[in-house]
Amino acid sequence: MEEDFDRELKVLVVGNGGVGKTSMIRRFAKGIYTDEYKKTIGVDFLEKALFVDELQEEVRFMLWDTAGQEEFDAITRTYYRGAGAAVIAFSTTDRASFDAVAMWKSKVEAECGEIAVALVQNKVDLVDQAVVSATEVETLARKLGLKLYRTCVKEGINVTEVFVYLAELNQRKQQAAQPPVEMLPSKPKVLSAEPAENSITVDSGDNRAQTVDLAPSKKRTKGKKSLKDRMSSCSVA
Amino acid sequence: MSRKGCRRRKKKSSASPKNSPNNKSKSPSGEDDKERFRDDHETVCLIEDAIQPTVDIGNLRRLAVERGLVNRRLRKRCWPLLLGSGADSTPQHSTCEREYTLSREFSSSKSSSAISPDSKEEETEVQVDKYEEWHQVDHRDRHVVEVDVERSLWSFTEGMSDERRSELRQELSRVLNATVGRYAGFDTGVQVHYYQGLHDVASVLMMELGSEIGAFQLLSQLVVLHLRDCTKPSLEPVLELLQLVWPLLSFQDSGLSLHLQRMGLPAYFSLSWFITWFAHDVKALKVASRLFDFFLASHPLMPLYLGVSAMQAMRQPLLACMEMHEAHALLSHIDITGDLMPPLEELMSSAVRLMQHLSPLGLVERSLNTLPPMTLCVVPWATWIDETQCWQLPSTTPRVIRAVHQHQHQGLQRLLSRFPGWQAPGWQAPDNESALLSKEEGDDTSSSLRRGVYHNRKRPRVLMALSKGGMVSMYVVAAVIAGYAMVKGGFGKEFGVY
């Protein structure tokens, strides 16, 4: 089936605890919102397929949700490998989460190199409780060279846009990094499970790590469906 | 493909030995209800017998593992007993040395007033007094506690009013802060740090016991016993410990283990199993409490054993996973009472059997072949001390020493001689009576492994040794639990201290 040849994009969602990372991912992947979210222990995974007009292609987003507490860093870092994009989220009502943005960016860069990153200010509906000003957020975004999205996950405002932007940016970065000859989608690459391979790309300044990591996952084999598909078809049958 | 997988799964659940799994609440017939009631009644009687007039802790632990503690009243009484406290009828407990004491001030007050029957009440009063102070102690993770508690208690509170829930959240937050605060004045090695997940454990204690102080008293013991590796300044000890999932799974099902490891699956899917005792994903308090009966009475590594047993039960869907994220998603939110699983009681017994076949120390020993020696975690070396009737942990990770040849063994003896009171096993199979206190069953052929448990009189701890008879070399494995040395020998391995 055609969908087995989707483009895949591994997206990390990082940021301090309680800023709404899980809610954002659920909103995007399942279109739902509820207050009853538990905090994430370690890392969680969800996926979502979406046709991205700008790319004229369906993208399968592999969404990795991470725990915010610093203690979990060693764990979450393990899952950074191979990411093509990242969301750095903070909350309008949590000053510490805003102050931590630069740190999250450098954590992502240390593991993944210069991948596509977007800055997300969540809970913009709670302006009356805001502890960061619009100007300082914009200044920070400019300083870090990140596109800023103001979202309200609760109302579903601007959420999908973040991920569409990341898919585009990822595509652009990929094209810039790789000479056209090598862009043949049929070129098989083996994604090694070994930790060392692509993880040390700190300060390399180029986008190689990201392109190398993405290429293999674009190609899905043997008509295999996602686990979710299989599980749901199972329970119906 | 999918149809087939489904049919198999269905078949499996209906073919499970117990036709009326008592953990599955779906439409149990009246017959089942009656039967369960009879079982519960019998269990209650057995538990009463085990705690009155004196506490028979061995019996109580067995009941907690095999049958569960049934109801809130019994849990209130028995959970503290399982952690080695509240056993006022066993004066021996208080006089015995507790190296890894829960709280120095209390253990000293305990030993001084052990004879007085009021001592327990006094102690509780002191704790209540101090509780007010402790939960206000400032600590690194106060903010994390706050955001976690805000998102807590969605489980176990179905149908509860928002007001009541927010009251409970305040209690929960005090319990968590006081647990950290209680140890704030101690050396860094003893201090306790909050981690995301501790509040899941605390919620179960609080909801089941229905008491803030009761939850605090238990939790503040758990954080230095079963959960000791989780409450260090970083979670690194837990990460190290979780690697044990692989040798454990390999022992149980090497094919499955290979399949999962080949796809590069990190062992961290088991994180919430270990740090929340499955409470993060269990939805019913009844199930969570039953699991807590089991874990409180078991070796602290039991959550991993249970998880691995559950993995075995979901072997087919796991083998069907082709990519790491699929397996991670399946395992990290494992539904321990889900359709794929056998009845909970059965799952727990298979975990117990697994631990009988491969003890935690045996597991550590096995891990030495495939994993780097552990240097951070201490929980795998937990041992139950009969004299004190509580778990004991070393304060640092035992060191690993390998010895193959006789001259190396001599080196080993020299090393052990630095630990006063320790005796190295003889170079020949250790049948020397003073050293060998218990032998593995099945005994004595020269090819079989022999196990000797060595006691040290000054430190009531255990040295375990495996010895393998034979012409060429001897195989020595010893873990000096409180002497902080783990000794391991093997064929062709170089001698060294790691």
PDB file of C-alpha atoms in Angstrom, chain B residues 235-486:
ATOM      1  CA  LEU B 235      18.008   8.495  38.407  1.00  0.00           C
ATOM      2  CA  GLU B 236      21.265   7.005  37.130  1.00  0.00           C
ATOM      3  CA  PRO B 237      21.164   4.105  39.628  1.00  0.00           C
ATOM      4  CA  VAL B 238      17.739   3.156  38.293  1.00  0.00           C
ATOM      5  CA  LEU B 239      18.917   3.267  34.711  1.00  0.00           C
ATOM      6  CA  GLU B 240      21.704   0.927  35.608  1.00  0.00           C
ATOM      7  CA  LEU B 241      19.365  -1.372  37.451  1.00  0.00           C
ATOM      8  CA  LEU B 242      16.807  -1.486  34.640  1.00  0.00           C
ATOM      9  CA  GLN B 243      19.437  -3.032  32.393  1.00  0.00           C
ATOM     10  CA  LEU B 244      18.842  -6.181  34.432  1.00  0.00           C
ATOM     11  CA  VAL B 245      15.648  -6.605  32.429  1.00  0.00           C
ATOM     12  CA  TRP B 246      17.691  -8.043  29.582  1.00  0.00           C
ATOM     13  CA  PRO B 247      19.498 -10.860  31.365  1.00  0.00           C
ATOM     14  CA  LEU B 248      16.265 -11.611  33.199  1.00  0.00           C
ATOM     15  CA  LEU B 249      14.269 -11.765  30.005  1.00  0.00           C
ATOM     16  CA  SER B 250      16.998 -13.789  28.319  1.00  0.00           C
ATOM     17  CA  PHE B 251      16.828 -16.272  31.130  1.00  0.00           C
ATOM     18  CA  GLN B 252      13.082 -16.551  30.705  1.00  0.00           C
ATOM     19  CA  ASP B 253      12.783 -16.237  26.940  1.00  0.00           C
ATOM     20  CA  SER B 254      15.989 -15.687  25.039  1.00  0.00           C
ATOM     21  CA  GLY B 255      14.266 -15.462  21.656  1.00  0.00           C
ATOM     22  CA  LEU B 256      12.073 -12.606  22.733  1.00  0.00           C
ATOM     23  CA  SER B 257      14.950 -10.855  24.427  1.00  0.00           C
ATOM     24  CA  LEU B 258      17.072 -11.093  21.290  1.00  0.00           C
ATOM     25  CA  HIS B 259      14.272  -9.828  19.098  1.00  0.00           C
ATOM     26  CA  LEU B 260      13.719  -6.753  21.245  1.00  0.00           C
ATOM     27  CA  GLN B 261      17.366  -5.970  21.753  1.00  0.00           C
ATOM     28  CA  ARG B 262      18.065  -6.250  18.043  1.00  0.00           C
ATOM     29  CA  MET B 263      15.661  -3.462  17.288  1.00  0.00           C
ATOM     30  CA  GLY B 264      17.613  -1.252  19.659  1.00  0.00           C
ATOM     31  CA  LEU B 265      14.915  -1.018  22.298  1.00  0.00           C
ATOM     32  CA  PRO B 266      16.292   0.690  25.413  1.00  0.00           C
ATOM     33  CA  ALA B 267      15.384  -1.049  28.674  1.00  0.00           C
ATOM     34  CA  TYR B 268      13.681   2.106  29.907  1.00  0.00           C
ATOM     35  CA  PHE B 269      10.247   0.879  28.943  1.00  0.00           C
ATOM     36  CA  SER B 270      10.380  -0.728  32.367  1.00  0.00           C
ATOM     37  CA  LEU B 271      10.975   2.578  34.124  1.00  0.00           C
ATOM     38  CA  SER B 272       7.465   3.090  35.451  1.00  0.00           C
ATOM     39  CA  TRP B 273       7.186  -0.569  36.431  1.00  0.00           C
ATOM     40  CA  PHE B 274      10.011  -0.110  38.822  1.00  0.00           C
ATOM     41  CA  ILE B 275       9.627   3.458  40.017  1.00  0.00           C
ATOM     42  CA  THR B 276       5.831   3.462  40.398  1.00  0.00           C
ATOM     43  CA  TRP B 277       5.160  -0.238  41.003  1.00  0.00           C
ATOM     44  CA  PHE B 278       2.839  -0.166  38.006  1.00  0.00           C
ATOM     45  CA  ALA B 279       0.672   2.394  39.788  1.00  0.00           C
ATOM     46  CA  HIS B 280       1.135   4.833  36.925  1.00  0.00           C
ATOM     47  CA  ASP B 281      -0.934   2.734  34.568  1.00  0.00           C
ATOM     48  CA  VAL B 282      -3.172   0.696  36.831  1.00  0.00           C
ATOM     49  CA  LYS B 283      -6.622   2.209  36.924  1.00  0.00           C
ATOM     50  CA  ALA B 284      -8.308   0.390  39.791  1.00  0.00           C
ATOM     51  CA  LEU B 285      -7.229   0.948  43.365  1.00  0.00           C
ATOM     52  CA  LYS B 286      -8.095  -2.653  44.134  1.00  0.00           C
ATOM     53  CA  VAL B 287      -5.531  -3.887  41.644  1.00  0.00           C
ATOM     54  CA  ALA B 288      -2.921  -1.360  42.731  1.00  0.00           C
ATOM     55  CA  SER B 289      -3.349  -2.360  46.378  1.00  0.00           C
ATOM     56  CA  ARG B 290      -3.061  -6.013  45.548  1.00  0.00           C
ATOM     57  CA  LEU B 291       0.175  -5.298  43.687  1.00  0.00           C
ATOM     58  CA  PHE B 292       1.417  -3.328  46.672  1.00  0.00           C
ATOM     59  CA  ASP B 293       0.732  -6.282  49.004  1.00  0.00           C
ATOM     60  CA  PHE B 294       2.863  -8.309  46.686  1.00  0.00           C
ATOM     61  CA  PHE B 295       5.706  -5.843  46.277  1.00  0.00           C
ATOM     62  CA  LEU B 296       5.874  -4.835  49.933  1.00  0.00           C
ATOM     63  CA  ALA B 297       6.348  -8.455  50.879  1.00  0.00           C
ATOM     64  CA  SER B 298       8.795  -9.243  48.116  1.00  0.00           C
ATOM     65  CA  HIS B 299      12.342  -8.503  47.169  1.00  0.00           C
ATOM     66  CA  PRO B 300      12.592  -4.934  45.827  1.00  0.00           C
ATOM     67  CA  LEU B 301      13.444  -6.238  42.361  1.00  0.00           C
ATOM     68  CA  MET B 302      10.094  -8.000  42.136  1.00  0.00           C
ATOM     69  CA  PRO B 303       8.503  -5.333  39.898  1.00  0.00           C
ATOM     70  CA  LEU B 304      11.029  -6.250  37.216  1.00  0.00           C
ATOM     71  CA  TYR B 305      10.288  -9.931  37.633  1.00  0.00           C
ATOM     72  CA  LEU B 306       6.585  -9.258  37.339  1.00  0.00           C
ATOM     73  CA  GLY B 307       7.157  -7.105  34.287  1.00  0.00           C
ATOM     74  CA  VAL B 308       9.242  -9.772  32.619  1.00  0.00           C
ATOM     75  CA  SER B 309       6.545 -12.353  33.346  1.00  0.00           C
ATOM     76  CA  ALA B 310       4.073  -9.978  31.714  1.00  0.00           C
ATOM     77  CA  MET B 311       6.349  -9.642  28.706  1.00  0.00           C
ATOM     78  CA  GLN B 312       6.301 -13.363  28.345  1.00  0.00           C
ATOM     79  CA  ALA B 313       2.511 -13.236  28.350  1.00  0.00           C
ATOM     80  CA  MET B 314       2.528 -10.722  25.520  1.00  0.00           C
ATOM     81  CA  ARG B 315       5.160 -12.533  23.560  1.00  0.00           C
ATOM     82  CA  GLN B 316       3.254 -12.691  20.287  1.00  0.00           C
ATOM     83  CA  PRO B 317       2.419  -9.010  19.958  1.00  0.00           C
ATOM     84  CA  LEU B 318       5.973  -8.191  20.966  1.00  0.00           C
ATOM     85  CA  LEU B 319       7.418 -10.487  18.348  1.00  0.00           C
ATOM     86  CA  ALA B 320       5.147  -8.804  15.825  1.00  0.00           C
ATOM     87  CA  CYS B 321       6.749  -5.459  16.572  1.00  0.00           C
ATOM     88  CA  MET B 322       9.272  -4.529  13.956  1.00  0.00           C
ATOM     89  CA  GLU B 323      10.296  -1.159  15.240  1.00  0.00           C
ATOM     90  CA  MET B 324      11.544   0.065  18.535  1.00  0.00           C
ATOM     91  CA  HIS B 325       8.808   2.634  19.077  1.00  0.00           C
ATOM     92  CA  GLU B 326       6.071   0.034  18.713  1.00  0.00           C
ATOM     93  CA  ALA B 327       7.561  -2.180  21.362  1.00  0.00           C
ATOM     94  CA  HIS B 328       8.246   0.794  23.588  1.00  0.00           C
ATOM     95  CA  ALA B 329       4.647   1.981  23.368  1.00  0.00           C
ATOM     96  CA  LEU B 330       3.314  -1.505  24.107  1.00  0.00           C
ATOM     97  CA  LEU B 331       5.564  -2.085  27.071  1.00  0.00           C
ATOM     98  CA  SER B 332       5.810   1.279  28.740  1.00  0.00           C
ATOM     99  CA  HIS B 333       2.058   1.425  29.301  1.00  0.00           C
ATOM    100  CA  ILE B 334       1.610  -2.240  29.893  1.00  0.00           C
ATOM    101  CA  ASP B 335      -1.855  -3.089  31.102  1.00  0.00           C
ATOM    102  CA  ILE B 336      -1.143  -5.576  33.782  1.00  0.00           C
ATOM    103  CA  THR B 337      -4.763  -6.701  33.951  1.00  0.00           C
ATOM    104  CA  GLY B 338      -5.413  -6.338  30.234  1.00  0.00           C
ATOM    105  CA  ASP B 339      -6.714  -8.891  27.786  1.00  0.00           C
ATOM    106  CA  LEU B 340      -3.257 -10.111  26.906  1.00  0.00           C
ATOM    107  CA  MET B 341      -2.473 -10.999  30.478  1.00  0.00           C
ATOM    108  CA  PRO B 342      -3.262 -14.047  32.501  1.00  0.00           C
ATOM    109  CA  PRO B 343      -5.165 -13.371  35.740  1.00  0.00           C
ATOM    110  CA  LEU B 344      -3.132 -11.186  38.036  1.00  0.00           C
ATOM    111  CA  GLU B 345      -2.716 -13.870  40.687  1.00  0.00           C
ATOM    112  CA  GLU B 346      -1.299 -16.187  38.103  1.00  0.00           C
ATOM    113  CA  LEU B 347       1.030 -13.559  36.774  1.00  0.00           C
ATOM    114  CA  MET B 348       2.311 -12.904  40.270  1.00  0.00           C
ATOM    115  CA  SER B 349       2.953 -16.576  40.891  1.00  0.00           C
ATOM    116  CA  SER B 350       4.919 -16.842  37.696  1.00  0.00           C
ATOM    117  CA  ALA B 351       7.011 -13.871  38.823  1.00  0.00           C
ATOM    118  CA  VAL B 352       7.619 -15.645  42.126  1.00  0.00           C
ATOM    119  CA  ARG B 353       8.640 -18.800  40.295  1.00  0.00           C
ATOM    120  CA  LEU B 354      10.957 -16.805  38.106  1.00  0.00           C
ATOM    121  CA  MET B 355      12.607 -15.361  41.187  1.00  0.00           C
ATOM    122  CA  GLN B 356      12.951 -18.826  42.654  1.00  0.00           C
ATOM    123  CA  HIS B 357      14.737 -19.960  39.526  1.00  0.00           C
ATOM    124  CA  LEU B 358      16.897 -16.913  39.225  1.00  0.00           C
ATOM    125  CA  SER B 359      17.416 -14.990  42.422  1.00  0.00           C
ATOM    126  CA  PRO B 360      18.350 -11.304  42.297  1.00  0.00           C
ATOM    127  CA  LEU B 361      21.912 -12.185  43.197  1.00  0.00           C
ATOM    128  CA  GLY B 362      21.957 -14.875  40.545  1.00  0.00           C
ATOM    129  CA  LEU B 363      20.663 -12.294  38.127  1.00  0.00           C
ATOM    130  CA  VAL B 364      23.413  -9.861  39.012  1.00  0.00           C
ATOM    131  CA  GLU B 365      25.890 -12.653  38.549  1.00  0.00           C
ATOM    132  CA  ARG B 366      24.467 -13.471  35.132  1.00  0.00           C
ATOM    133  CA  SER B 367      24.486  -9.861  34.130  1.00  0.00           C
ATOM    134  CA  LEU B 368      28.245  -9.774  34.561  1.00  0.00           C
ATOM    135  CA  ASN B 369      28.591 -11.685  31.328  1.00  0.00           C
ATOM    136  CA  THR B 370      26.760  -9.129  29.255  1.00  0.00           C
ATOM    137  CA  LEU B 371      26.585  -5.859  31.138  1.00  0.00           C
ATOM    138  CA  PRO B 372      29.256  -3.665  32.624  1.00  0.00           C
ATOM    139  CA  PRO B 373      29.547  -4.168  36.374  1.00  0.00           C
ATOM    140  CA  MET B 374      27.056  -2.053  38.232  1.00  0.00           C
ATOM    141  CA  THR B 375      28.490   0.767  40.249  1.00  0.00           C
ATOM    142  CA  LEU B 376      25.523   2.869  41.320  1.00  0.00           C
ATOM    143  CA  CYS B 377      22.491   0.860  42.319  1.00  0.00           C
ATOM    144  CA  VAL B 378      22.104  -0.998  45.588  1.00  0.00           C
ATOM    145  CA  VAL B 379      18.603  -2.448  45.457  1.00  0.00           C
ATOM    146  CA  PRO B 380      19.538  -5.692  43.666  1.00  0.00           C
ATOM    147  CA  TRP B 381      21.550  -6.608  46.751  1.00  0.00           C
ATOM    148  CA  ALA B 382      18.669  -6.172  49.147  1.00  0.00           C
ATOM    149  CA  THR B 383      18.344  -9.020  51.608  1.00  0.00           C
ATOM    150  CA  TRP B 384      15.744  -9.916  54.109  1.00  0.00           C
ATOM    151  CA  ILE B 385      17.174 -10.144  57.570  1.00  0.00           C
ATOM    152  CA  ASP B 386      15.285 -12.505  59.778  1.00  0.00           C
ATOM    153  CA  GLU B 387      16.695 -11.116  62.968  1.00  0.00           C
ATOM    154  CA  THR B 388      15.577  -7.592  62.264  1.00  0.00           C
ATOM    155  CA  GLN B 389      12.620  -8.605  60.153  1.00  0.00           C
ATOM    156  CA  CYS B 390      13.308  -6.002  57.558  1.00  0.00           C
ATOM    157  CA  TRP B 391      15.087  -5.469  54.290  1.00  0.00           C
ATOM    158  CA  GLN B 392      18.632  -4.384  54.333  1.00  0.00           C
ATOM    159  CA  LEU B 393      20.610  -2.670  51.629  1.00  0.00           C
ATOM    160  CA  PRO B 394      24.301  -2.068  51.327  1.00  0.00           C
ATOM    161  CA  SER B 395      25.139   1.614  51.447  1.00  0.00           C
ATOM    162  CA  THR B 396      27.209   1.358  48.281  1.00  0.00           C
ATOM    163  CA  THR B 397      27.182  -0.985  45.319  1.00  0.00           C
ATOM    164  CA  PRO B 398      29.159  -4.136  46.028  1.00  0.00           C
ATOM    165  CA  ARG B 399      32.376  -4.338  44.050  1.00  0.00           C
ATOM    166  CA  VAL B 400      33.024  -7.065  41.603  1.00  0.00           C
ATOM    167  CA  ILE B 401      36.132  -9.148  41.655  1.00  0.00           C
ATOM    168  CA  ARG B 402      36.892 -11.998  39.329  1.00  0.00           C
ATOM    169  CA  ALA B 403      39.216 -14.782  40.278  1.00  0.00           C
ATOM    170  CA  VAL B 404      40.101 -17.760  38.160  1.00  0.00           C
ATOM    171  CA  HIS B 405      43.351 -19.359  39.188  1.00  0.00           C
ATOM    172  CA  GLN B 406      44.582 -20.378  42.520  1.00  0.00           C
ATOM    173  CA  HIS B 407      47.008 -17.521  42.879  1.00  0.00           C
ATOM    174  CA  GLN B 408      44.164 -15.176  42.058  1.00  0.00           C
ATOM    175  CA  HIS B 409      42.086 -16.819  44.660  1.00  0.00           C
ATOM    176  CA  GLN B 410      44.842 -16.128  47.133  1.00  0.00           C
ATOM    177  CA  GLY B 411      44.666 -12.507  46.119  1.00  0.00           C
ATOM    178  CA  LEU B 412      40.997 -12.658  46.771  1.00  0.00           C
ATOM    179  CA  GLN B 413      41.563 -14.033  50.212  1.00  0.00           C
ATOM    180  CA  ARG B 414      43.963 -11.227  50.939  1.00  0.00           C
ATOM    181  CA  LEU B 415      41.349  -8.794  49.789  1.00  0.00           C
ATOM    182  CA  LEU B 416      38.652 -10.312  51.906  1.00  0.00           C
ATOM    183  CA  SER B 417      40.924 -10.322  54.895  1.00  0.00           C
ATOM    184  CA  ARG B 418      40.713  -6.548  54.796  1.00  0.00           C
ATOM    185  CA  PHE B 419      37.091  -6.845  55.775  1.00  0.00           C
ATOM    186  CA  PRO B 420      37.192  -7.826  59.418  1.00  0.00           C
ATOM    187  CA  GLY B 421      35.385 -11.018  60.223  1.00  0.00           C
ATOM    188  CA  TRP B 422      35.125 -12.197  56.658  1.00  0.00           C
ATOM    189  CA  GLN B 423      36.245 -15.545  55.586  1.00  0.00           C
ATOM    190  CA  ALA B 424      36.952 -16.403  51.993  1.00  0.00           C
ATOM    191  CA  PRO B 425      35.663 -19.714  50.755  1.00  0.00           C
ATOM    192  CA  GLY B 426      38.303 -22.387  50.541  1.00  0.00           C
ATOM    193  CA  TRP B 427      39.880 -23.094  47.230  1.00  0.00           C
ATOM    194  CA  GLN B 428      38.276 -26.472  47.177  1.00  0.00           C
ATOM    195  CA  ALA B 429      34.528 -26.623  47.223  1.00  0.00           C
ATOM    196  CA  PRO B 430      33.556 -24.959  50.447  1.00  0.00           C
ATOM    197  CA  ASP B 431      32.221 -27.787  52.541  1.00  0.00           C
ATOM    198  CA  ASN B 432      33.884 -26.465  55.602  1.00  0.00           C
ATOM    199  CA  GLU B 433      31.089 -26.228  58.120  1.00  0.00           C
ATOM    200  CA  SER B 434      31.844 -22.884  59.609  1.00  0.00           C
ATOM    201  CA  ALA B 435      31.706 -21.320  56.200  1.00  0.00           C
ATOM    202  CA  LEU B 436      28.974 -23.163  54.457  1.00  0.00           C
ATOM    203  CA  LEU B 437      25.682 -22.634  56.142  1.00  0.00           C
ATOM    204  CA  SER B 438      23.361 -23.797  53.481  1.00  0.00           C
ATOM    205  CA  LYS B 439      23.766 -25.726  50.315  1.00  0.00           C
ATOM    206  CA  GLU B 440      21.783 -25.582  47.229  1.00  0.00           C
ATOM    207  CA  GLU B 441      19.324 -28.374  46.901  1.00  0.00           C
ATOM    208  CA  GLY B 442      20.172 -31.173  44.579  1.00  0.00           C
ATOM    209  CA  ASP B 443      23.660 -31.154  46.002  1.00  0.00           C
ATOM    210  CA  ASP B 444      26.794 -32.627  45.318  1.00  0.00           C
ATOM    211  CA  THR B 445      27.980 -33.818  41.942  1.00  0.00           C
ATOM    212  CA  SER B 446      31.245 -32.229  41.044  1.00  0.00           C
ATOM    213  CA  SER B 447      29.794 -30.589  37.981  1.00  0.00           C
ATOM    214  CA  SER B 448      26.927 -28.920  39.701  1.00  0.00           C
ATOM    215  CA  LEU B 449      27.132 -25.487  41.150  1.00  0.00           C
ATOM    216  CA  ARG B 450      27.220 -25.277  44.871  1.00  0.00           C
ATOM    217  CA  ARG B 451      26.032 -22.368  46.777  1.00  0.00           C
ATOM    218  CA  GLY B 452      27.328 -21.363  50.123  1.00  0.00           C
ATOM    219  CA  VAL B 453      25.968 -18.661  52.279  1.00  0.00           C
ATOM    220  CA  TYR B 454      28.574 -17.133  54.475  1.00  0.00           C
ATOM    221  CA  HIS B 455      27.877 -15.223  57.564  1.00  0.00           C
ATOM    222  CA  ASN B 456      29.924 -12.627  59.163  1.00  0.00           C
ATOM    223  CA  ARG B 457      29.419 -12.409  62.861  1.00  0.00           C
ATOM    224  CA  LYS B 458      30.187  -8.765  63.266  1.00  0.00           C
ATOM    225  CA  ARG B 459      28.078  -7.585  60.394  1.00  0.00           C
ATOM    226  CA  PRO B 460      25.048  -9.782  60.133  1.00  0.00           C
ATOM    227  CA  ARG B 461      25.290  -9.952  56.394  1.00  0.00           C
ATOM    228  CA  VAL B 462      25.699 -12.505  53.746  1.00  0.00           C
ATOM    229  CA  LEU B 463      28.462 -13.606  51.516  1.00  0.00           C
ATOM    230  CA  MET B 464      27.190 -15.749  48.740  1.00  0.00           C
ATOM    231  CA  ALA B 465      29.439 -18.040  46.875  1.00  0.00           C
ATOM    232  CA  LEU B 466      29.006 -20.356  43.991  1.00  0.00           C
ATOM    233  CA  SER B 467      31.672 -22.910  43.581  1.00  0.00           C
ATOM    234  CA  LYS B 468      32.190 -25.231  40.721  1.00  0.00           C
ATOM    235  CA  GLY B 469      34.242 -28.317  41.241  1.00  0.00           C
ATOM    236  CA  GLY B 470      36.694 -29.332  38.575  1.00  0.00           C
ATOM    237  CA  MET B 471      40.285 -29.894  37.683  1.00  0.00           C
ATOM    238  CA  VAL B 472      41.076 -26.695  35.928  1.00  0.00           C
ATOM    239  CA  SER B 473      39.632 -23.926  37.927  1.00  0.00           C
ATOM    240  CA  MET B 474      37.213 -22.953  40.504  1.00  0.00           C
ATOM    241  CA  TYR B 475      34.349 -20.656  40.004  1.00  0.00           C
ATOM    242  CA  VAL B 476      33.802 -18.257  42.799  1.00  0.00           C
ATOM    243  CA  VAL B 477      30.998 -15.824  43.088  1.00  0.00           C
ATOM    244  CA  ALA B 478      30.515 -13.982  46.249  1.00  0.00           C
ATOM    245  CA  ALA B 479      28.581 -10.970  47.180  1.00  0.00           C
ATOM    246  CA  VAL B 480      29.514  -9.378  50.422  1.00  0.00           C
ATOM    247  CA  ILE B 481      26.397  -7.509  51.085  1.00  0.00           C
ATOM    248  CA  ALA B 482      27.455  -5.192  53.809  1.00  0.00           C
ATOM    249  CA  GLY B 483      31.153  -5.723  53.320  1.00  0.00           C
ATOM    250  CA  TYR B 484      30.873  -4.025  49.967  1.00  0.00           C
ATOM    251  CA  ALA B 485      32.709  -6.540  47.911  1.00  0.00           C
ATOM    252  CA  MET B 486      31.324  -8.749  45.264  1.00  0.00           C
TER     253      MET B 486
END
